[in-house]
Every structure is written in C-alpha cells, then in structure tokens.
Short mmCIF file of C-alpha atoms in Angstrom, two decimals:
data_model
loop_
_atom_site.label_atom_id
_atom_site.label_comp_id
_atom_site.label_asym_id
_atom_site.label_seq_id
_atom_site.Cartn_x
_atom_site.Cartn_y
_atom_site.Cartn_z
CA GLU A 223 119.46 101.86 111.85
CA ALA A 224 121.03 105.01 109.68
CA GLY A 225 118.46 107.53 108.34
CA VAL A 226 118.52 108.84 104.77
CA ALA A 227 122.15 110.56 104.04
CA GLN A 228 122.62 113.80 101.89
CA SER A 229 125.17 116.01 100.56
CA PRO A 230 126.41 118.44 100.76
CA ARG A 231 124.60 120.05 103.19
CA TYR A 232 125.12 123.61 101.53
CA LYS A 233 126.10 124.74 98.10
CA ILE A 234 126.56 128.18 96.96
CA ILE A 235 126.92 128.96 93.00
CA GLU A 236 126.22 131.27 90.00
CA LYS A 237 123.31 131.31 87.72
CA ARG A 238 124.61 128.88 84.65
CA GLN A 239 126.20 126.96 86.38
CA SER A 240 125.66 123.04 87.40
CA VAL A 241 125.60 121.26 90.41
CA ALA A 242 124.41 117.91 91.83
CA PHE A 243 123.06 116.52 94.97
CA TRP A 244 124.14 112.89 96.16
CA CYS A 245 120.87 110.64 98.68
CA ASN A 246 122.08 107.39 100.03
CA PRO A 247 118.45 105.96 100.83
CA ILE A 248 117.42 103.95 104.14
CA SER A 249 118.62 100.50 103.35
CA GLY A 250 116.13 97.88 101.68
CA HIS A 251 114.14 101.18 100.71
CA ALA A 252 112.51 100.97 96.87
CA THR A 253 110.89 103.86 96.93
CA LEU A 254 113.48 107.21 96.68
CA TYR A 255 111.84 110.04 95.83
CA TRP A 256 113.07 113.95 95.43
CA TYR A 257 111.40 116.71 96.46
CA GLN A 258 112.30 120.34 96.75
CA GLN A 259 111.01 123.37 98.88
CA ILE A 260 110.60 126.72 98.66
CA LEU A 261 111.28 129.15 101.54
CA GLY A 262 108.33 129.45 103.24
CA GLN A 263 106.98 126.51 101.28
CA GLY A 264 106.23 122.75 102.22
CA PRO A 265 108.01 120.32 100.19
CA LYS A 266 106.97 119.67 96.53
CA LEU A 267 108.07 116.63 94.55
CA LEU A 268 110.42 116.24 91.80
CA ILE A 269 110.75 112.87 91.16
CA GLN A 270 109.87 109.27 92.55
CA PHE A 271 112.59 106.54 91.29
CA GLN A 272 111.30 102.61 92.48
CA ASN A 273 114.21 100.85 92.98
CA ASN A 274 116.03 102.14 89.20
CA GLY A 275 113.06 103.19 87.23
CA VAL A 276 111.57 105.84 87.31
CA VAL A 277 107.49 105.94 88.00
CA ASP A 278 106.61 109.44 88.37
CA ASP A 279 109.25 113.03 86.88
CA SER A 280 105.92 114.90 85.51
CA GLN A 281 107.20 118.31 87.97
CA LEU A 282 111.09 117.58 87.15
CA PRO A 283 112.07 120.91 84.86
CA LYS A 284 113.69 118.01 82.64
CA ASP A 285 115.08 121.21 80.42
CA ARG A 286 117.85 121.36 83.60
CA PHE A 287 117.37 119.27 85.34
CA SER A 288 118.04 115.23 85.46
CA ALA A 289 118.25 112.17 88.18
CA GLU A 290 119.30 109.20 88.65
CA ARG A 291 119.51 106.15 90.06
CA LEU A 292 122.08 103.17 89.48
CA LYS A 293 121.82 100.45 90.90
CA GLY A 294 118.33 100.73 92.63
CA VAL A 295 120.19 102.21 95.76
CA ASP A 296 121.95 105.86 95.76
CA SER A 297 120.76 108.69 93.53
CA THR A 298 121.94 111.89 92.16
CA LEU A 299 120.42 114.96 91.22
CA LYS A 300 121.72 117.42 88.92
CA ILE A 301 121.04 121.36 87.85
CA GLN A 302 122.64 122.45 85.07
CA PRO A 303 122.41 125.54 83.89
CA ALA A 304 121.49 126.65 86.95
CA LYS A 305 118.75 129.80 87.86
CA LEU A 306 117.87 131.98 90.28
CA GLU A 307 115.02 130.97 91.18
CA ASP A 308 116.46 127.40 91.86
CA SER A 309 117.53 128.83 95.73
CA ALA A 310 115.39 125.81 97.34
CA VAL A 311 116.20 122.68 100.00
CA TYR A 312 116.46 119.52 98.12
CA LEU A 313 115.27 116.98 100.03
CA CYS A 314 116.06 113.27 99.25
CA ALA A 315 113.03 110.28 100.86
CA SER A 316 112.79 107.03 101.18
CA SER A 317 110.06 104.54 102.09
CA TRP A 318 108.88 100.73 101.08
CA LEU A 319 105.93 101.89 98.10
CA GLY A 320 103.06 102.55 100.12
CA HIS A 321 104.57 103.11 103.43
CA GLU A 322 105.81 106.30 105.55
CA GLN A 323 108.85 108.26 104.06
CA TYR A 324 111.28 109.56 105.83
CA PHE A 325 113.44 112.54 104.56
CA GLY A 326 117.00 113.18 104.58
CA PRO A 327 118.53 116.43 106.36
CA GLY A 328 118.41 118.22 102.90
CA THR A 329 120.72 120.47 100.40
CA ARG A 330 119.99 124.18 100.67
CA LEU A 331 121.09 125.71 97.42
CA THR A 332 121.62 128.95 97.10
CA VAL A 333 122.06 130.61 92.65
CA THR A 334 123.50 133.73 92.33
CA GLY B 281 95.55 117.21 92.43
CA ILE B 282 94.54 116.82 96.30
CA GLN B 283 94.59 120.82 98.45
CA VAL B 284 96.27 120.13 102.14
CA GLU B 285 96.10 123.28 103.87
CA GLN B 286 97.07 123.62 107.32
CA SER B 287 96.01 126.51 110.07
CA PRO B 288 96.90 128.21 112.10
CA PRO B 289 99.11 129.76 109.51
CA ASP B 290 101.22 130.74 112.40
CA LEU B 291 100.84 129.97 116.12
CA ILE B 292 102.70 131.96 119.41
CA LEU B 293 102.71 129.97 122.36
CA GLN B 294 103.70 131.28 126.09
CA GLU B 295 106.03 127.57 127.19
CA GLY B 296 103.73 124.91 129.24
CA ALA B 297 99.78 126.15 126.93
CA ASN B 298 98.37 124.04 124.85
CA SER B 299 96.96 123.91 121.21
CA THR B 300 95.49 122.70 118.10
CA LEU B 301 96.95 122.12 114.64
CA ARG B 302 94.41 120.74 111.84
CA CYS B 303 95.40 119.67 108.12
CA ASN B 304 92.23 119.60 105.80
CA PHE B 305 92.35 118.11 102.56
CA SER B 306 90.05 117.85 99.84
CA ASP B 307 89.67 114.10 98.64
CA SER B 308 90.23 111.27 100.61
CA VAL B 309 93.25 110.10 101.17
CA ASN B 310 95.50 106.40 101.56
CA ASN B 311 97.90 107.97 104.24
CA LEU B 312 98.19 110.78 106.31
CA GLN B 313 102.19 111.87 108.26
CA TRP B 314 102.64 114.41 110.45
CA PHE B 315 106.19 115.82 111.00
CA HIS B 316 108.19 119.21 112.67
CA GLN B 317 110.77 120.67 110.43
CA ASN B 318 113.45 122.06 113.04
CA PRO B 319 115.34 125.20 112.73
CA TRP B 320 118.39 123.64 110.58
CA GLY B 321 115.38 122.38 108.37
CA GLN B 322 115.19 118.54 108.91
CA LEU B 323 111.86 116.41 109.08
CA ILE B 324 110.99 114.30 111.28
CA ASN B 325 108.43 111.98 111.63
CA LEU B 326 105.90 112.78 114.51
CA PHE B 327 102.55 110.68 113.34
CA TYR B 328 101.91 107.80 110.45
CA ILE B 329 98.24 107.90 110.97
CA PRO B 330 96.07 107.57 107.63
CA SER B 331 92.95 107.21 110.50
CA GLY B 332 91.81 106.66 113.50
CA THR B 333 94.13 108.67 117.43
CA LYS B 334 97.39 108.01 117.76
CA GLN B 335 99.43 109.23 121.37
CA ASN B 336 103.87 110.36 121.13
CA GLY B 337 103.88 111.77 124.88
CA ARG B 338 103.21 115.21 124.74
CA LEU B 339 101.68 114.87 121.14
CA SER B 340 99.04 113.05 119.67
CA ALA B 341 96.75 113.23 116.51
CA THR B 342 93.99 112.20 115.03
CA THR B 343 92.87 111.29 111.71
CA VAL B 344 89.01 111.48 110.39
CA ALA B 345 89.59 110.40 106.97
CA THR B 346 85.66 110.31 106.74
CA GLU B 347 85.55 114.24 107.04
CA ARG B 348 89.07 114.48 105.38
CA TYR B 349 91.07 116.62 108.22
CA SER B 350 93.54 115.77 110.79
CA LEU B 351 94.89 117.45 114.45
CA LEU B 352 97.34 117.30 115.67
CA TYR B 353 97.63 118.07 119.36
CA ILE B 354 100.87 119.30 121.46
CA SER B 355 100.74 119.01 125.68
CA SER B 356 102.72 121.01 128.30
CA SER B 357 104.72 123.48 125.39
CA GLN B 358 108.47 123.42 125.28
CA THR B 359 110.75 125.82 123.22
CA THR B 360 111.60 122.10 122.22
CA ASP B 361 108.20 122.01 120.39
CA SER B 362 109.31 125.08 117.95
CA GLY B 363 109.13 125.23 114.26
CA VAL B 364 107.17 124.41 111.47
CA TYR B 365 104.65 121.46 111.49
CA PHE B 366 103.77 120.02 108.36
CA CYS B 367 99.94 117.67 107.25
CA ALA B 368 101.39 115.59 104.08
CA VAL B 369 99.00 113.10 102.18
CA GLU B 370 99.06 109.81 99.76
CA ARG B 371 96.76 108.39 98.03
CA ASP B 372 97.71 105.81 94.86
CA ASP B 373 100.33 107.05 93.03
CA TYR B 374 102.20 106.71 96.15
CA LYS B 375 103.75 110.38 96.70
CA LEU B 376 103.13 112.67 99.35
CA SER B 377 101.50 116.14 98.73
CA PHE B 378 102.24 118.89 102.01
CA GLY B 379 100.52 121.63 103.51
CA ALA B 380 101.69 124.89 103.46
CA GLY B 381 102.88 124.38 107.09
CA THR B 382 101.79 125.71 110.62
CA THR B 383 104.51 127.65 111.92
CA VAL B 384 105.07 127.50 115.95
CA THR B 385 106.56 129.66 118.75
CA VAL B 386 106.91 129.12 122.07
CA ARG B 387 108.07 131.38 124.15
CA ALA B 388 109.45 130.43 127.66
#
C-alpha cells in the first residue's frame, strides 16, 4: 500500500513570494490534515478536511494561507505572500476518520 | 486546549541500554499515537494505543488512560533508534495534539 505522497520535498523562496505544496493521501482515506512543524517543536495542525469539505481551519492564518482538496483526494496548501516565520516543515497526513493518522515525508520550506 | 508534556526532553544512551519515555496529558483522550521522527524528518508510526500495552520488537508502549499518561519503552537500543520521539493525543475532534518530543541519541 502506497503511503502519503508530498511534493516538493524542499523549497527555498524569498519573503513575499508565493509557494504551493501538494499532497496525495493514502487511497481511500477520507480525512486529510496539513500540519506545520517549526524546528524544535512538535507538529501543529493547520487544517483538516473530510472528503472535500473543511472540518477545521481555525489555526490557518487565512490572510496568507489557503488550502483546497478538490474531488476529495489530492490537496494543495498555498502561502502568499510568505514571511520569514513561515520557514518550517509542512506535513500532510491522512486517515479514516477517528483512526490512526499516517504522515507523508513533508516539505521543508525556507524563506529568506 | 489539551496539554501534552513529554519527558525527558533529551536522552543519551549507550548502545544496548534500555530506556523509558513518558507522555502526560491534561485531559481525557480518545486515542494516542507514538511516532519516531527520523533524521530526514519522516514521522514513522510506532504505536496506536488509546489504552493497554502493545509490543513491537524491541519497542513497547503502555497507556493508562485513567491516569492520563503513556510510556514508551526502548530495549537494547541501537544507533538506528536515534531521533525524536513524539507522543500525540486525539480527542473528539479527531485532531492530533503533539508534545514537544524527546530527542534520543544512541551512541555506539
């Protein structure tokens, strides 16, 4: 069974530029999550989808971050414009609702 | 929100040693997961353990939900066990809240 896929693995951009991350969950998993992990900390949830609907985006900085999950499968997370403090690893996870979450390899973003 | 505290924050082991990592949480939870984050940043699932005891090779975990803590045991540690170990809890909202992690270094 294929795991959660993410791309790109690494991205370096300048502040005020935009960037997008892509996630493909495990086949059949209806629930998809995006987490932000700042160096030295545990991951923190940004947004949760159930199929193609948003369940919780209360921790998403909506003035610069946006996310969508078209057709209830793949998802993209976008940052526009990026700030220095957005430097982090962005992790995508998927699960059956209420069951074990599985994480992708992450995208390491550096904003200079 | 729920508080998740992990201890110790750092652990240095000699290869072959045993160790115990602890996770305390401030409120009742539906589920608890332990992860190992390898040097490349990948979170590897270790245990999905809302209560009771599970074992997988040299690793085992125990969660005592009524007392709001979980323990992860590493026996006969190997250098490949190095990395950061995270505890994460899930409540009725199906979201994981992570602790700050325990950084384990195993020396040959």
